[in-house]
Amino acid sequence: MHRAAYAELGLDWTFDAVDVEPAGLGAWVERLDPTWRGLAVTAPHKRDALELADDVSDVAAAAGGANTLLLADGVVRADNTDVPGTLAALQEAGIADVPLVRVLGAGATASSVAHAVVGLGARRMELVVRDVARAETTAASARSAGLEVVVRSSDDPFVDVADLLVSTVPEDAAGARSHELVESAAAVFDVVYDPWPTRLLLAAQQADRPAVSGLDLLAHQAVLQLALMTGSRVEVDVLRDAALAELSAARDVP
């Protein structure tokens, strides 16, 4: 997506994926030379990105994680485009007024979701996790956004129909329960985009539920991320089409 945006904007920039060991992000950033403009940060580094930054945006601080590091004049600034990107993706799908939001998983992405859905009228969030004890950081972040939070074990049955179900867990975890999960919610958002399409997304579409994919989030947050890095905006469909083409090509490779 970033490469497609650079071509659209006429920029002679490069963008590459780099694997960094957990807890190794700070040392890796210190080795970068001044030609670097920024980093798109993925799990498991989103919370660590806050610790190494010289300056942190209000959104990133509130969400407890950053997916964007901006580098300029020796200063590292952390920002979060997952929060506004999530809101934009849900609004694009016509999803609004979601008082009860059920989230599978409790990582940094779940925290970003919490801060996004308050913009859609969310009042209560259920965090559904395998280990209840490990959800406190995300639960605290969601409460700071003004949400009532309940943490439930993934073994517990669903009692209420949620206005929105958000899955932040891997395909294997959500896909096996896709039909059950879809029946438990009025709308579905699966942040996973690889493999494409996910079983949860397909089940939601088959049940005629409003559905948002991880590809939608990826494109919307990237529009904002690119604007921070380049100072220019591109249309979301340019990025979404580029990502879909790459995923489709990868799927067709034997």
Coordinates of N, CA and C in Angstrom, one line a residue:
M1 N 0.8 -1.2 0.0 CA 0.0 0.0 0.0 C 0.9 1.3 0.0
H2 N 1.9 1.3 0.8 CA 2.7 2.5 0.9 C 3.4 2.7 -0.5
R3 N 3.9 1.6 -1.1 CA 4.5 1.8 -2.4 C 3.5 2.3 -3.4
A4 N 2.3 1.8 -3.4 CA 1.2 2.3 -4.3 C 1.0 3.8 -4.1
A5 N 1.0 4.2 -2.8 CA 0.8 5.6 -2.5 C 2.0 6.5 -3.0
Y6 N 3.2 6.0 -2.8 CA 4.4 6.7 -3.3 C 4.3 6.9 -4.8
A7 N 3.9 5.9 -5.5 CA 3.7 6.0 -7.0 C 2.6 7.0 -7.3
E8 N 1.5 7.0 -6.6 CA 0.4 7.9 -6.8 C 0.9 9.4 -6.6
L9 N 1.8 9.5 -5.6 CA 2.2 10.9 -5.2 C 3.5 11.3 -5.9
G10 N 4.0 10.4 -6.7 CA 5.3 10.8 -7.5 C 6.5 10.9 -6.6
L11 N 6.5 10.1 -5.5 CA 7.7 10.1 -4.6 C 8.6 8.9 -4.8
D12 N 9.9 9.2 -4.8 CA 10.9 8.2 -5.0 C 11.3 7.6 -3.7
W13 N 10.3 7.0 -3.0 CA 10.6 6.5 -1.6 C 10.5 5.0 -1.7
T14 N 11.0 4.3 -0.7 CA 10.9 2.9 -0.6 C 10.2 2.5 0.7
F15 N 9.7 1.3 0.7 CA 9.0 0.8 1.9 C 9.2 -0.7 2.0
D16 N 9.8 -1.2 3.0 CA 10.1 -2.6 3.1 C 9.7 -3.2 4.5
A17 N 9.3 -4.5 4.6 CA 9.0 -5.1 5.8 C 10.3 -5.6 6.5
V18 N 10.4 -5.4 7.8 CA 11.6 -5.9 8.5 C 11.1 -6.6 9.8
D19 N 11.6 -7.8 10.0 CA 11.3 -8.5 11.3 C 12.2 -8.0 12.4
V20 N 11.6 -7.6 13.5 CA 12.4 -7.1 14.6 C 12.0 -8.0 15.8
E21 N 13.0 -8.5 16.6 CA 12.7 -9.3 17.7 C 11.9 -8.6 18.8
P22 N 11.1 -9.3 19.5 CA 10.3 -8.6 20.6 C 11.3 -7.9 21.6
A23 N 11.0 -6.8 22.0 CA 11.8 -6.0 22.9 C 13.0 -5.4 22.2
G24 N 13.2 -5.6 20.9 CA 14.3 -5.1 20.2 C 14.1 -3.9 19.3
L25 N 12.9 -3.3 19.4 CA 12.6 -2.2 18.6 C 13.4 -0.9 18.9
G26 N 13.6 -0.6 20.1 CA 14.4 0.6 20.5 C 15.8 0.6 19.9
A27 N 16.5 -0.6 20.1 CA 17.8 -0.7 19.6 C 17.8 -0.6 18.0
W28 N 16.8 -1.1 17.4 CA 16.8 -1.1 15.9 C 16.6 0.3 15.4
V29 N 15.7 1.1 16.1 CA 15.4 2.5 15.7 C 16.7 3.3 15.9
E30 N 17.4 3.1 16.9 CA 18.7 3.8 17.2 C 19.7 3.7 16.0
R31 N 19.6 2.6 15.3 CA 20.6 2.4 14.2 C 20.2 3.0 12.9
L32 N 19.0 3.6 12.8 CA 18.5 4.2 11.6 C 19.2 5.5 11.2
D33 N 19.4 5.7 9.9 CA 20.1 6.9 9.5 C 19.1 8.0 9.2
P34 N 19.5 9.2 8.9 CA 18.5 10.4 8.7 C 17.6 10.2 7.5
T35 N 17.9 9.3 6.6 CA 17.1 9.1 5.4 C 15.7 8.5 5.7
W36 N 15.6 7.9 6.9 CA 14.3 7.3 7.3 C 13.3 8.4 7.7
R37 N 12.1 8.3 7.2 CA 11.0 9.3 7.6 C 10.0 8.7 8.6
G38 N 9.9 7.4 8.6 CA 9.0 6.8 9.6 C 8.9 5.3 9.5
L39 N 8.1 4.8 10.5 CA 7.9 3.3 10.6 C 6.5 3.0 10.8
A40 N 6.0 2.0 10.1 CA 4.7 1.4 10.4 C 4.9 0.3 11.3
V41 N 4.4 0.4 12.5 CA 4.7 -0.6 13.6 C 3.5 -1.6 13.7
T42 N 3.9 -2.8 13.8 CA 2.9 -3.9 14.0 C 3.1 -4.6 15.3
A43 N 2.2 -5.5 15.7 CA 2.3 -6.3 16.9 C 3.6 -7.2 16.7
P44 N 4.3 -7.4 17.8 CA 4.0 -7.1 19.2 C 4.7 -5.8 19.7
H45 N 5.0 -4.9 18.8 CA 5.8 -3.7 19.1 C 5.0 -2.5 19.5
K46 N 3.7 -2.5 19.4 CA 2.9 -1.2 19.4 C 3.0 -0.6 20.8
R47 N 3.1 -1.3 21.9 CA 3.2 -0.7 23.2 C 4.7 -0.3 23.4
D48 N 5.6 -1.1 23.0 CA 7.0 -0.7 23.1 C 7.3 0.6 22.4
A49 N 6.6 0.8 21.3 CA 6.9 2.0 20.5 C 6.7 3.3 21.3
L50 N 5.7 3.3 22.3 CA 5.5 4.4 23.1 C 6.7 4.7 24.0
E51 N 7.4 3.6 24.5 CA 8.5 3.8 25.4 C 9.7 4.4 24.8
L52 N 9.9 4.2 23.5 CA 11.2 4.7 22.9 C 11.0 6.1 22.3
A53 N 9.7 6.6 22.2 CA 9.5 7.9 21.6 C 9.8 9.1 22.4
D54 N 10.3 10.1 21.8 CA 10.6 11.4 22.5 C 9.3 12.2 22.7
D55 N 8.3 11.9 21.8 CA 7.0 12.7 21.9 C 5.9 11.7 21.5
V56 N 4.8 11.8 22.2 CA 3.7 10.8 22.0 C 2.4 11.6 21.8
S57 N 1.7 11.3 20.7 CA 0.4 11.9 20.5 C -0.6 11.6 21.5
D58 N -1.6 12.4 21.7 CA -2.6 12.2 22.7 C -3.4 10.9 22.4
V59 N -3.6 10.6 21.1 CA -4.4 9.4 20.7 C -3.5 8.2 21.1
A60 N -2.3 8.2 20.8 CA -1.4 7.0 21.1 C -1.3 6.8 22.6
A61 N -1.2 7.9 23.3 CA -1.0 7.8 24.8 C -2.3 7.2 25.4
A62 N -3.5 7.7 24.9 CA -4.7 7.2 25.4 C -5.0 5.7 25.1
A63 N -4.6 5.3 23.9 CA -4.8 3.9 23.4 C -3.8 3.0 24.0
G64 N -2.7 3.6 24.5 CA -1.6 2.7 25.1 C -0.8 2.0 24.1
G65 N -0.7 2.5 22.8 CA 0.1 1.9 21.8 C 0.2 2.7 20.6
A66 N 1.2 2.5 19.8 CA 1.5 3.3 18.6 C 1.7 2.4 17.4
N67 N 1.1 2.7 16.3 CA 1.4 1.9 15.1 C 2.2 2.8 14.1
T68 N 2.6 4.0 14.5 CA 3.3 4.9 13.6 C 4.4 5.6 14.4
L69 N 5.7 5.5 13.9 CA 6.8 6.3 14.4 C 7.2 7.2 13.3
L70 N 7.3 8.5 13.7 CA 7.8 9.5 12.7 C 9.1 10.0 13.2
L71 N 10.1 10.1 12.2 CA 11.5 10.4 12.5 C 11.8 11.7 11.8
A72 N 12.3 12.7 12.5 CA 12.7 13.9 11.9 C 13.6 14.7 12.9
D73 N 14.7 15.1 12.4 CA 15.7 15.9 13.1 C 16.1 15.3 14.4
G74 N 16.3 14.0 14.4 CA 16.7 13.2 15.6 C 15.6 13.0 16.6
V75 N 14.4 13.4 16.3 CA 13.3 13.2 17.3 C 12.4 12.1 16.8
V76 N 11.9 11.2 17.7 CA 11.0 10.1 17.4 C 9.7 10.5 18.0
R77 N 8.6 10.5 17.1 CA 7.3 10.8 17.6 C 6.4 9.6 17.3
A78 N 5.7 9.2 18.4 CA 4.8 8.1 18.3 C 3.3 8.6 18.0
D79 N 2.6 7.9 17.1 CA 1.2 8.2 16.9 C 0.4 7.0 16.6
N80 N -0.9 7.1 16.6 CA -1.7 6.0 16.4 C -2.8 6.3 15.4
T81 N -2.7 5.6 14.2 CA -3.8 5.8 13.2 C -4.7 4.7 13.2
D82 N -4.5 3.7 14.1 CA -5.5 2.6 14.2 C -6.8 3.1 14.8
V83 N -6.8 4.0 15.7 CA -8.0 4.5 16.3 C -8.9 5.3 15.3
P84 N -8.4 6.3 14.6 CA -9.2 7.0 13.6 C -9.5 6.1 12.4
G85 N -8.5 5.2 12.1 CA -8.7 4.3 11.0 C -9.9 3.3 11.2
T86 N -9.9 2.8 12.4 CA -11.1 1.9 12.8 C -12.4 2.6 12.7
L87 N -12.4 3.8 13.2 CA -13.7 4.6 13.2 C -14.1 4.9 11.7
A88 N -13.1 5.2 10.9 CA -13.5 5.5 9.5 C -13.9 4.3 8.8
A89 N -13.3 3.1 9.0 CA -13.7 1.9 8.4 C -15.1 1.5 8.8
L90 N -15.5 1.6 10.0 CA -16.8 1.3 10.5 C -17.9 2.2 9.9
Q91 N -17.5 3.5 9.9 CA -18.5 4.5 9.4 C -18.7 4.2 7.9
E92 N -17.6 3.9 7.2 CA -17.8 3.6 5.7 C -18.8 2.5 5.5
A93 N -18.8 1.5 6.4 CA -19.7 0.4 6.2 C -21.1 0.7 6.8
G94 N -21.3 1.9 7.2 CA -22.7 2.3 7.7 C -22.9 1.8 9.1
I95 N -21.9 1.4 9.8 CA -22.1 0.9 11.2 C -22.1 2.1 12.2
A96 N -23.1 2.2 12.9 CA -23.2 3.3 13.9 C -24.1 2.9 15.1
D97 N -24.0 3.6 16.2 CA -24.9 3.4 17.3 C -24.6 1.9 17.8
V98 N -23.5 1.7 18.5 CA -23.1 0.4 18.9 C -22.9 0.4 20.5
P99 N -24.0 0.5 21.2 CA -23.9 0.5 22.7 C -23.1 -0.6 23.3
L100 N -23.3 -1.8 22.8 CA -22.5 -3.0 23.3 C -21.6 -3.5 22.3
V101 N -20.3 -3.5 22.6 CA -19.3 -4.0 21.7 C -18.6 -5.1 22.3
R102 N -18.5 -6.3 21.6 CA -17.8 -7.5 22.1 C -16.5 -7.6 21.4
V103 N -15.4 -7.7 22.1 CA -14.1 -7.8 21.4 C -13.4 -9.1 21.8
L104 N -13.0 -9.8 20.8 CA -12.2 -11.0 21.1 C -10.7 -10.7 21.1
G105 N -10.1 -10.9 22.2 CA -8.7 -10.5 22.4 C -8.5 -9.3 23.2
A106 N -7.3 -9.1 23.7 CA -7.1 -7.9 24.6 C -5.7 -7.4 24.4
G107 N -5.2 -7.3 23.2 CA -3.9 -6.7 22.9 C -4.0 -5.2 22.6
A108 N -3.0 -4.7 22.0 CA -3.0 -3.3 21.7 C -4.0 -2.9 20.7
T109 N -4.4 -3.8 19.7 CA -5.4 -3.4 18.8 C -6.8 -3.3 19.4
A110 N -7.0 -4.2 20.4 CA -8.3 -4.1 21.2 C -8.4 -2.8 21.9
S111 N -7.3 -2.3 22.4 CA -7.3 -0.9 23.1 C -7.6 0.2 22.1
S112 N -7.1 0.1 20.9 CA -7.4 1.1 19.8 C -8.9 1.0 19.5
V113 N -9.4 -0.2 19.4 CA -10.8 -0.4 19.1 C -11.7 0.3 20.1
A114 N -11.3 0.1 21.4 CA -12.1 0.7 22.5 C -12.2 2.2 22.3
H115 N -11.1 2.9 22.0 CA -11.1 4.3 21.8 C -11.8 4.8 20.6
A116 N -11.9 3.9 19.6 CA -12.6 4.2 18.3 C -14.1 4.2 18.5
V117 N -14.6 3.1 19.1 CA -16.0 2.9 19.2 C -16.8 3.8 20.1
V118 N -16.1 4.5 20.9 CA -16.8 5.5 21.7 C -17.4 6.6 20.8
G119 N -16.7 6.8 19.6 CA -17.2 7.7 18.6 C -18.5 7.2 17.9
L120 N -18.9 5.9 18.2 CA -20.1 5.4 17.6 C -21.1 5.1 18.7
G121 N -21.0 5.7 19.8 CA -22.0 5.6 20.9 C -21.8 4.4 21.8
A122 N -20.6 3.7 21.7 CA -20.4 2.6 22.6 C -20.4 3.0 24.1
R123 N -21.0 2.2 24.9 CA -21.1 2.4 26.3 C -20.5 1.3 27.1
R124 N -20.6 0.1 26.6 CA -20.2 -1.1 27.3 C -19.3 -2.0 26.3
M125 N -18.2 -2.5 26.9 CA -17.4 -3.4 26.1 C -17.1 -4.7 26.9
E126 N -17.3 -5.8 26.2 CA -17.0 -7.1 26.7 C -15.7 -7.5 26.0
L127 N -14.7 -7.8 26.9 CA -13.4 -8.4 26.4 C -13.5 -9.9 26.6
V128 N -13.4 -10.6 25.5 CA -13.4 -12.1 25.6 C -12.0 -12.6 25.3
V129 N -11.5 -13.3 26.4 CA -10.1 -13.7 26.3 C -9.9 -15.1 26.9
R130 N -8.8 -15.7 26.5 CA -8.5 -17.0 27.1 C -8.0 -16.9 28.5
D131 N -7.2 -15.8 28.8 CA -6.6 -15.6 30.1 C -7.1 -14.3 30.7
V132 N -8.1 -14.4 31.6 CA -8.7 -13.1 32.1 C -7.7 -12.2 32.8
A133 N -6.7 -12.8 33.4 CA -5.7 -12.1 34.2 C -4.9 -11.2 33.3
R134 N -4.7 -11.5 32.0 CA -3.9 -10.8 31.2 C -4.6 -9.6 30.4
A135 N -5.8 -9.4 30.7 CA -6.6 -8.4 30.0 C -6.7 -7.1 30.7
E136 N -6.0 -6.9 31.9 CA -6.2 -5.7 32.7 C -5.7 -4.5 32.0
T137 N -4.6 -4.6 31.3 CA -4.1 -3.4 30.6 C -5.1 -2.8 29.6
T138 N -5.6 -3.7 28.8 CA -6.6 -3.2 27.8 C -7.9 -2.8 28.5
A139 N -8.3 -3.5 29.5 CA -9.5 -3.1 30.2 C -9.4 -1.7 30.8
A140 N -8.2 -1.4 31.4 CA -8.0 -0.1 32.0 C -8.0 1.0 30.9
S141 N -7.4 0.6 29.7 CA -7.5 1.6 28.6 C -8.9 1.9 28.2
A142 N -9.7 0.8 28.1 CA -11.1 1.0 27.6 C -11.9 1.8 28.7
R143 N -11.6 1.6 29.9 CA -12.3 2.3 31.0 C -11.9 3.8 30.9
S144 N -10.7 4.1 30.5 CA -10.2 5.5 30.4 C -10.9 6.2 29.3
A145 N -11.4 5.4 28.3 CA -12.2 6.0 27.2 C -13.7 6.2 27.6
G146 N -14.0 5.8 28.8 CA -15.4 6.1 29.3 C -16.3 4.9 29.2
L147 N -15.7 3.7 28.9 CA -16.5 2.5 28.7 C -16.7 1.7 30.0
E148 N -17.8 1.1 30.1 CA -18.0 0.1 31.2 C -17.4 -1.2 30.6
V149 N -16.5 -1.9 31.3 CA -15.8 -3.0 30.8 C -16.1 -4.3 31.6
V150 N -16.4 -5.4 30.9 CA -16.5 -6.7 31.5 C -15.6 -7.6 30.8
V151 N -14.8 -8.3 31.5 CA -13.8 -9.3 31.0 C -14.4 -10.7 31.2
R152 N -14.5 -11.4 30.1 CA -15.1 -12.8 30.1 C -14.1 -13.8 29.5
S153 N -14.2 -15.0 30.0 CA -13.4 -16.1 29.5 C -14.0 -16.5 28.1
S154 N -13.1 -16.9 27.2 CA -13.6 -17.4 25.9 C -14.4 -18.7 26.0
D155 N -14.4 -19.3 27.2 CA -15.2 -20.5 27.4 C -16.6 -20.2 27.8
D156 N -16.9 -18.9 28.2 CA -18.2 -18.6 28.7 C -19.2 -18.4 27.5
P157 N -20.4 -18.8 27.7 CA -21.4 -18.6 26.6 C -21.7 -17.1 26.5
F158 N -22.1 -16.7 25.3 CA -22.6 -15.3 25.1 C -24.0 -15.2 25.6
V159 N -24.3 -14.1 26.4 CA -25.6 -13.9 26.9 C -26.4 -13.0 26.1
D160 N -25.8 -11.8 25.7 CA -26.5 -10.8 24.9 C -26.1 -10.8 23.5
V161 N -26.9 -10.3 22.6 CA -26.5 -10.0 21.2 C -25.8 -8.7 21.2
A162 N -24.5 -8.7 20.8 CA -23.8 -7.4 20.8 C -24.1 -6.6 19.5
D163 N -24.0 -5.3 19.7 CA -24.3 -4.5 18.5 C -23.1 -4.6 17.5
L164 N -21.9 -4.9 18.0 CA -20.8 -5.1 17.1 C -19.8 -6.1 17.8
L165 N -19.4 -7.1 17.0 CA -18.4 -8.0 17.4 C -17.1 -7.7 16.7
V166 N -16.1 -7.5 17.4 CA -14.7 -7.3 16.8 C -13.8 -8.4 17.2
S167 N -13.2 -9.0 16.2 CA -12.2 -10.0 16.4 C -10.8 -9.5 16.2
T168 N -10.0 -9.6 17.2 CA -8.6 -9.2 17.0 C -7.7 -10.4 17.2
V169 N -8.2 -11.6 17.2 CA -7.5 -12.8 17.4 C -7.2 -13.4 16.0
P170 N -6.2 -14.4 16.0 CA -5.9 -15.0 14.7 C -7.0 -15.8 14.1
E171 N -6.9 -16.0 12.8 CA -7.9 -16.7 12.1 C -8.3 -18.1 12.7
D172 N -7.3 -18.8 13.1 CA -7.6 -20.1 13.7 C -8.5 -20.1 14.9
A173 N -8.4 -19.0 15.7 CA -9.2 -18.9 16.9 C -10.6 -18.5 16.6
A174 N -10.8 -17.5 15.7 CA -12.1 -17.0 15.4 C -12.8 -17.9 14.3
G175 N -12.1 -18.4 13.4 CA -12.7 -19.1 12.2 C -13.4 -20.3 12.6
A176 N -12.9 -21.1 13.6 CA -13.6 -22.3 14.1 C -14.9 -22.0 14.7
R177 N -15.2 -20.8 15.2 CA -16.4 -20.4 15.8 C -17.2 -19.4 15.0
S178 N -16.9 -19.3 13.7 CA -17.4 -18.2 12.9 C -18.9 -18.0 13.0
H179 N -19.6 -19.1 12.8 CA -21.1 -19.0 12.7 C -21.7 -18.7 14.1
E180 N -21.1 -19.2 15.1 CA -21.6 -18.9 16.5 C -21.3 -17.4 16.8
L181 N -20.2 -16.9 16.4 CA -19.8 -15.5 16.6 C -20.7 -14.6 15.8
V182 N -21.0 -14.9 14.6 CA -21.9 -14.1 13.8 C -23.3 -14.0 14.4
E183 N -23.8 -15.1 14.9 CA -25.1 -15.2 15.5 C -25.2 -14.3 16.7
S184 N -24.0 -14.0 17.3 CA -24.0 -13.3 18.6 C -23.9 -11.8 18.4
A185 N -24.0 -11.3 17.2 CA -23.8 -9.9 17.0 C -24.6 -9.4 15.8
A186 N -24.9 -8.1 15.8 CA -25.6 -7.4 14.7 C -24.7 -7.0 13.6
A187 N -23.4 -6.8 13.9 CA -22.4 -6.4 12.9 C -21.1 -7.0 13.3
V188 N -20.2 -7.2 12.3 CA -19.0 -7.9 12.5 C -17.8 -7.1 12.0
F189 N -16.7 -7.1 12.7 CA -15.4 -6.5 12.3 C -14.3 -7.4 12.6
D190 N -13.7 -8.0 11.6 CA -12.5 -8.9 11.8 C -11.3 -8.1 11.3
V191 N -10.4 -7.8 12.3 CA -9.2 -7.1 11.9 C -8.2 -7.9 11.2
V192 N -8.3 -9.2 11.1 CA -7.4 -10.0 10.4 C -7.6 -9.9 8.9
Y193 N -6.6 -9.9 8.1 CA -6.7 -9.8 6.7 C -5.9 -10.9 5.9
D194 N -5.1 -11.7 6.7 CA -4.4 -12.8 6.1 C -4.5 -14.0 7.0
P195 N -5.1 -15.1 6.5 CA -5.6 -15.3 5.1 C -6.8 -14.5 4.7
W196 N -6.9 -14.3 3.4 CA -8.0 -13.5 2.9 C -8.9 -14.3 2.0
P197 N -10.2 -14.2 2.1 CA -10.9 -13.6 3.2 C -11.0 -14.6 4.4
T198 N -11.2 -14.1 5.6 CA -11.3 -15.0 6.7 C -12.7 -15.6 6.8
R199 N -12.7 -16.8 7.5 CA -14.0 -17.5 7.7 C -15.0 -16.6 8.4
L200 N -14.6 -15.8 9.3 CA -15.5 -15.0 10.1 C -16.1 -14.0 9.2
L201 N -15.3 -13.3 8.3 CA -15.8 -12.3 7.4 C -16.8 -13.0 6.4
L202 N -16.5 -14.2 5.9 CA -17.4 -14.9 4.9 C -18.7 -15.2 5.6
A203 N -18.6 -15.7 6.9 CA -19.8 -16.1 7.6 C -20.7 -14.9 7.8
A204 N -20.1 -13.7 8.1 CA -20.9 -12.5 8.3 C -21.6 -12.1 7.0
Q205 N -20.9 -12.1 5.9 CA -21.5 -11.8 4.6 C -22.6 -12.7 4.3
Q206 N -22.4 -14.0 4.5 CA -23.4 -15.0 4.2 C -24.7 -14.8 5.0
A207 N -24.5 -14.3 6.3 CA -25.6 -14.0 7.2 C -26.2 -12.6 7.0
D208 N -25.7 -11.9 6.0 CA -26.2 -10.6 5.6 C -26.0 -9.6 6.8
R209 N -24.9 -9.8 7.5 CA -24.5 -8.8 8.6 C -23.6 -7.7 8.0
P210 N -23.8 -6.5 8.4 CA -22.8 -5.5 8.1 C -21.4 -6.0 8.5
A211 N -20.4 -5.9 7.6 CA -19.1 -6.5 7.9 C -18.0 -5.6 7.5
V212 N -17.0 -5.5 8.3 CA -15.8 -4.7 8.0 C -14.6 -5.7 8.1
S213 N -13.7 -5.6 7.2 CA -12.6 -6.5 7.1 C -11.3 -5.8 7.6
G214 N -10.3 -6.6 7.9 CA -9.0 -6.1 8.3 C -8.4 -5.3 7.2
L215 N -8.8 -5.6 5.9 CA -8.3 -4.9 4.8 C -8.8 -3.5 4.8
D216 N -10.1 -3.3 5.2 CA -10.6 -2.0 5.3 C -9.9 -1.1 6.4
L217 N -9.6 -1.7 7.5 CA -8.9 -1.0 8.6 C -7.5 -0.7 8.1
L218 N -6.8 -1.7 7.4 CA -5.5 -1.5 7.0 C -5.4 -0.3 6.0
A219 N -6.3 -0.2 5.1 CA -6.3 0.9 4.1 C -6.6 2.3 4.8
H220 N -7.6 2.3 5.7 CA -8.0 3.6 6.3 C -6.9 4.1 7.2
Q221 N -6.3 3.2 8.0 CA -5.2 3.7 8.9 C -4.0 4.1 8.1
A222 N -3.8 3.4 6.9 CA -2.6 3.8 6.1 C -2.8 5.1 5.4
V223 N -4.0 5.5 5.1 CA -4.2 6.8 4.5 C -3.7 7.9 5.5
L224 N -4.1 7.7 6.8 CA -3.7 8.7 7.8 C -2.2 8.6 8.1
Q225 N -1.7 7.4 8.1 CA -0.3 7.2 8.4 C 0.6 7.8 7.3
L226 N 0.2 7.7 6.1 CA 0.9 8.3 4.9 C 0.8 9.8 5.0
A227 N -0.3 10.3 5.4 CA -0.4 11.8 5.5 C 0.5 12.3 6.5
L228 N 0.7 11.6 7.6 CA 1.7 12.0 8.6 C 3.1 11.9 8.1
M229 N 3.4 10.9 7.3 CA 4.8 10.7 6.8 C 5.1 11.6 5.6
T230 N 4.2 11.8 4.7 CA 4.4 12.5 3.5 C 3.9 13.9 3.4
G231 N 2.9 14.2 4.3 CA 2.2 15.5 4.2 C 1.1 15.5 3.1
S232 N 0.8 14.4 2.4 CA -0.1 14.3 1.4 C -1.1 13.2 1.6
R233 N -2.3 13.3 1.0 CA -3.3 12.2 1.2 C -3.6 11.5 -0.1
V234 N -3.9 10.2 0.0 CA -4.3 9.5 -1.2 C -5.7 8.9 -0.9
E235 N -6.4 8.5 -1.9 CA -7.7 7.9 -1.7 C -7.6 6.5 -1.1
V236 N -8.5 6.2 -0.3 CA -8.5 4.9 0.4 C -8.5 3.8 -0.5
D237 N -9.3 3.9 -1.6 CA -9.4 2.8 -2.6 C -8.1 2.5 -3.3
V238 N -7.3 3.5 -3.5 CA -5.9 3.2 -4.1 C -5.2 2.2 -3.2
L239 N -5.2 2.4 -1.9 CA -4.5 1.5 -1.0 C -5.2 0.2 -0.8
R240 N -6.5 0.2 -0.7 CA -7.2 -1.0 -0.6 C -7.1 -1.9 -1.8
D241 N -7.1 -1.3 -3.0 CA -7.0 -2.1 -4.2 C -5.6 -2.7 -4.3
A242 N -4.6 -1.9 -3.9 CA -3.2 -2.4 -3.9 C -3.0 -3.6 -2.9
A243 N -3.6 -3.5 -1.7 CA -3.4 -4.6 -0.8 C -4.2 -5.8 -1.2
L244 N -5.4 -5.6 -1.8 CA -6.2 -6.8 -2.2 C -5.5 -7.5 -3.4
A245 N -4.8 -6.7 -4.3 CA -4.1 -7.3 -5.4 C -2.9 -8.2 -4.9
E246 N -2.2 -7.7 -3.8 CA -1.1 -8.4 -3.3 C -1.6 -9.7 -2.6
L247 N -2.6 -9.6 -1.8 CA -3.2 -10.7 -1.1 C -3.7 -11.8 -2.1
S248 N -4.3 -11.3 -3.1 CA -4.9 -12.3 -4.1 C -3.7 -13.0 -4.9
A249 N -2.7 -12.2 -5.2 CA -1.5 -12.8 -5.8 C -0.8 -13.8 -5.0
A250 N -0.7 -13.5 -3.7 CA -0.1 -14.4 -2.7 C -0.9 -15.7 -2.6
R251 N -2.2 -15.6 -2.6 CA -3.1 -16.7 -2.5 C -3.0 -17.7 -3.7
D252 N -2.7 -17.1 -4.8 CA -2.7 -17.9 -6.1 C -1.3 -18.5 -6.3
V253 N -0.3 -18.2 -5.5 CA 1.0 -18.8 -5.6 C 1.0 -20.2 -5.0
P254 N 1.4 -21.2 -5.8 CA 1.4 -22.5 -5.3 C 2.4 -22.7 -4.1

